Short mmCIF file of C-alpha atoms in Angstrom, two decimals:
data_model
loop_
_atom_site.label_atom_id
_atom_site.label_comp_id
_atom_site.label_asym_id
_atom_site.label_seq_id
_atom_site.Cartn_x
_atom_site.Cartn_y
_atom_site.Cartn_z
CA GLY G 1 38.80 30.50 63.83
CA CYS G 2 36.36 31.27 66.57
CA SER G 3 36.76 27.93 68.30
CA LYS G 4 35.29 29.04 71.65
CA LEU G 5 32.41 31.16 70.35
CA VAL G 6 29.15 30.23 72.08
CA SER G 7 26.83 33.07 71.03
CA ILE G 8 26.77 35.64 68.23
CA THR G 9 24.54 38.57 67.25
CA ILE G 10 24.57 39.43 63.57
CA PRO G 11 22.77 42.16 61.61
CA PHE G 12 22.08 39.80 58.69
CA VAL G 13 22.92 36.33 57.40
CA GLY G 14 25.58 36.00 54.70
CA ASN G 15 27.81 38.57 53.08
CA SER G 16 25.39 41.52 52.99
CA ALA G 17 21.89 42.55 53.99
CA SER G 18 20.78 41.72 50.46
CA TYR G 19 22.06 38.18 51.06
CA GLY G 20 24.22 36.01 48.90
CA TYR G 21 25.63 33.32 51.16
CA PRO G 22 24.55 31.23 54.17
CA PHE G 23 25.60 31.66 57.80
CA GLY G 24 28.84 29.69 57.40
CA TYR G 25 30.20 32.36 55.07
CA ILE G 26 31.21 34.58 57.99
CA PHE G 27 33.44 31.83 59.42
CA GLY G 28 35.02 30.76 56.14
CA THR G 29 35.99 27.66 54.25
CA ASP G 30 39.32 26.94 55.94
CA SER G 31 39.49 24.20 58.53
CA TYR G 32 40.51 25.19 62.06
CA SER G 33 40.71 23.53 65.45
CA GLY G 34 37.26 23.66 67.03
CA GLY G 35 35.45 24.18 63.71
CA THR G 36 32.83 21.79 62.39
CA GLY G 37 32.72 21.37 58.63
CA THR G 38 29.29 21.42 57.04
CA THR G 39 27.77 21.73 53.59
CA GLN G 40 25.26 24.56 53.32
CA TYR G 41 22.82 25.02 50.44
CA TYR G 42 21.54 28.46 49.51
CA HIS G 43 20.20 30.67 46.71
CA TYR G 44 22.84 33.21 45.77
CA SER G 45 20.30 35.91 44.96
CA SER G 46 16.65 36.52 45.75
CA SER G 47 15.79 36.14 42.07
CA SER G 48 17.43 32.72 41.81
CA SER G 49 15.55 29.51 42.42
CA SER G 50 18.51 27.19 41.81
CA SER G 51 20.58 26.07 44.77
CA SER G 52 24.30 26.53 45.25
CA SER G 53 26.34 24.99 48.02
CA GLY G 54 29.50 25.66 49.95
CA TYR G 55 31.50 23.83 52.60
CA TYR G 56 32.05 26.02 55.65
CA TYR G 57 33.61 25.62 59.08
CA ILE G 58 31.38 26.81 61.92
CA PRO G 59 32.52 26.85 65.56
CA ALA G 60 31.47 23.57 67.19
CA THR G 61 30.77 25.49 70.42
CA LEU G 62 28.30 27.93 68.82
CA ARG G 63 24.84 27.44 70.31
CA THR G 64 23.00 30.76 70.07
CA VAL G 65 22.44 33.16 67.17
CA THR G 66 20.52 36.44 67.17
CA VAL G 67 19.61 38.01 63.83
CA THR G 68 18.74 41.71 64.19
CA LYS G 69 17.92 42.73 60.59
CA GLY G 70 17.62 41.37 57.09
CA GLU G 71 15.54 38.50 55.84
CA ILE G 72 16.35 34.93 56.73
CA LYS G 73 16.66 33.47 53.26
CA TYR G 74 16.65 29.97 51.79
CA GLY G 75 19.23 27.74 53.48
CA ALA G 76 20.51 30.49 55.78
CA PHE G 77 21.37 28.10 58.64
CA TYR G 78 21.26 24.85 56.66
CA ASN G 79 22.96 22.02 58.59
CA CYS G 80 23.93 24.14 61.62
CA SER G 81 23.34 21.10 63.77
CA ASN G 82 24.87 22.54 66.98
CA LEU G 83 22.55 25.55 67.22
CA THR G 84 20.14 25.28 70.14
CA THR G 85 18.72 28.81 70.30
CA VAL G 86 17.80 31.42 67.70
CA SER G 87 16.45 34.89 68.38
CA ILE G 88 14.69 36.82 65.62
CA THR G 89 14.29 40.47 66.58
CA GLY G 90 11.10 41.20 64.69
CA ASN G 91 12.47 42.99 61.64
CA GLN G 92 12.09 39.88 59.50
CA THR G 93 8.91 39.37 57.51
CA SER G 94 9.76 35.97 56.08
CA ILE G 95 11.87 32.90 56.65
CA GLY G 96 12.89 31.08 53.49
CA GLY G 97 12.67 27.43 52.64
CA SER G 98 15.23 25.17 54.33
CA ALA G 99 16.41 28.16 56.40
CA PHE G 100 16.91 25.97 59.49
CA TYR G 101 17.05 22.64 57.64
CA ASN G 102 18.67 19.90 59.73
CA CYS G 103 19.37 22.18 62.70
CA SER G 104 18.74 19.09 64.78
CA ALA G 105 19.59 20.65 68.17
CA LEU G 106 17.47 23.77 67.61
CA SER G 107 14.93 23.70 70.42
CA TYR G 108 14.33 27.37 71.36
CA ILE G 109 13.29 30.20 69.06
CA SER G 110 12.42 33.69 70.25
CA CYS G 111 10.58 35.87 67.78
CA TYR G 112 9.75 39.49 68.58
CA ALA G 113 7.59 40.03 65.48
CA VAL G 114 3.96 40.88 66.28
CA VAL G 115 2.89 39.43 62.92
CA PRO G 116 4.26 35.93 62.33
CA PRO G 117 6.90 35.98 59.57
CA ALA G 118 5.85 34.03 56.47
CA VAL G 119 7.53 30.62 56.44
CA GLU G 120 7.93 27.82 53.91
CA SER G 121 6.80 24.28 54.71
CA ASP G 122 10.42 23.11 55.10
CA SER G 123 11.88 26.18 56.84
CA PHE G 124 12.29 24.23 60.09
CA TYR G 125 12.67 20.69 58.71
CA GLY G 126 14.68 18.47 61.04
CA ILE G 127 14.75 20.68 64.15
CA THR G 128 14.04 19.27 67.62
CA GLU G 129 10.50 17.90 67.89
CA GLY G 130 8.47 19.97 70.35
CA ALA G 131 10.71 23.01 69.94
CA VAL G 132 9.65 26.05 71.97
CA LEU G 133 8.69 29.29 70.27
CA ASN G 134 8.71 32.33 72.55
CA VAL G 135 6.69 35.29 71.25
CA LEU G 136 5.13 38.45 72.64
CA SER G 137 2.07 37.61 74.74
CA SER G 138 -0.14 39.71 72.48
CA ALA G 139 1.05 37.73 69.43
CA ILE G 140 0.34 34.23 70.74
CA PRO G 141 -3.10 34.00 69.05
CA SER G 142 -1.59 34.95 65.67
CA TYR G 143 1.18 32.37 65.91
CA SER G 144 -1.23 29.71 67.20
CA GLU G 145 -3.34 30.10 64.05
CA SER G 146 -0.47 30.42 61.59
CA GLU G 147 0.65 27.45 59.49
CA ILE G 148 4.00 25.98 60.56
CA TRP G 149 4.25 28.25 63.62
CA LYS G 150 1.27 26.52 65.25
CA ASP G 151 3.30 23.28 65.34
CA PHE G 152 5.70 24.75 67.93
CA THR G 153 5.16 24.82 71.67
CA ILE G 154 4.24 28.51 71.89
CA LEU G 155 5.04 30.36 75.10
CA PRO G 156 5.16 34.06 76.01
CA LEU G 157 8.46 35.88 76.09
CA THR G 158 9.34 36.37 79.71
CA THR G 159 11.40 39.54 79.37
CA ASP G 160 11.80 42.59 77.18
CA VAL G 161 15.60 42.41 77.34
CA ARG G 162 16.80 41.96 73.78
CA SER G 163 20.52 42.21 74.30
CA LEU G 164 23.05 42.09 77.06
CA GLU G 165 26.64 43.16 76.69
CA VAL G 166 29.25 41.61 78.96
CA SER G 167 32.91 42.63 79.09
CA LEU G 168 35.16 39.76 80.11
CA PRO G 169 38.64 40.23 81.55
CA ALA G 170 41.51 39.85 79.11
CA GLY G 171 42.55 36.24 78.57
CA SER G 172 39.09 34.76 79.22
#
């Protein structure tokens, strides 16, 4: 397991860029010390409208996820209740229904897309009330007028830094 993982950057959610499984898939279905078991619902393919589910173990310490490519599909982060921060790099054009369903600690979202990604009415159901959405200053008017997005506390991104790599000493 990844019992001490706090932050992760992934190119896509699931088992491939064309999707198939939710976020928990990358951590697996086997219990491990420091893993939190959760049921995640998802659509196996983009042409499917019926839900499937799986029980996955996600590191209890994981708080931050950055998605660099690929769409954020239905149920992608369903029940990831420990997540506090999500960064969407701007390559996503849509966020599927129930994508962040019951991510009750999710309170900060950074989105680098100039055009607000299309969202479903329940994409952010159950996240922290008053969650902050950081976007490019030039995109604030678009997000402020866009359904669902306008319900966030919208603030400008304060930096252009999109990634930071840190090398820790062995044994950390």
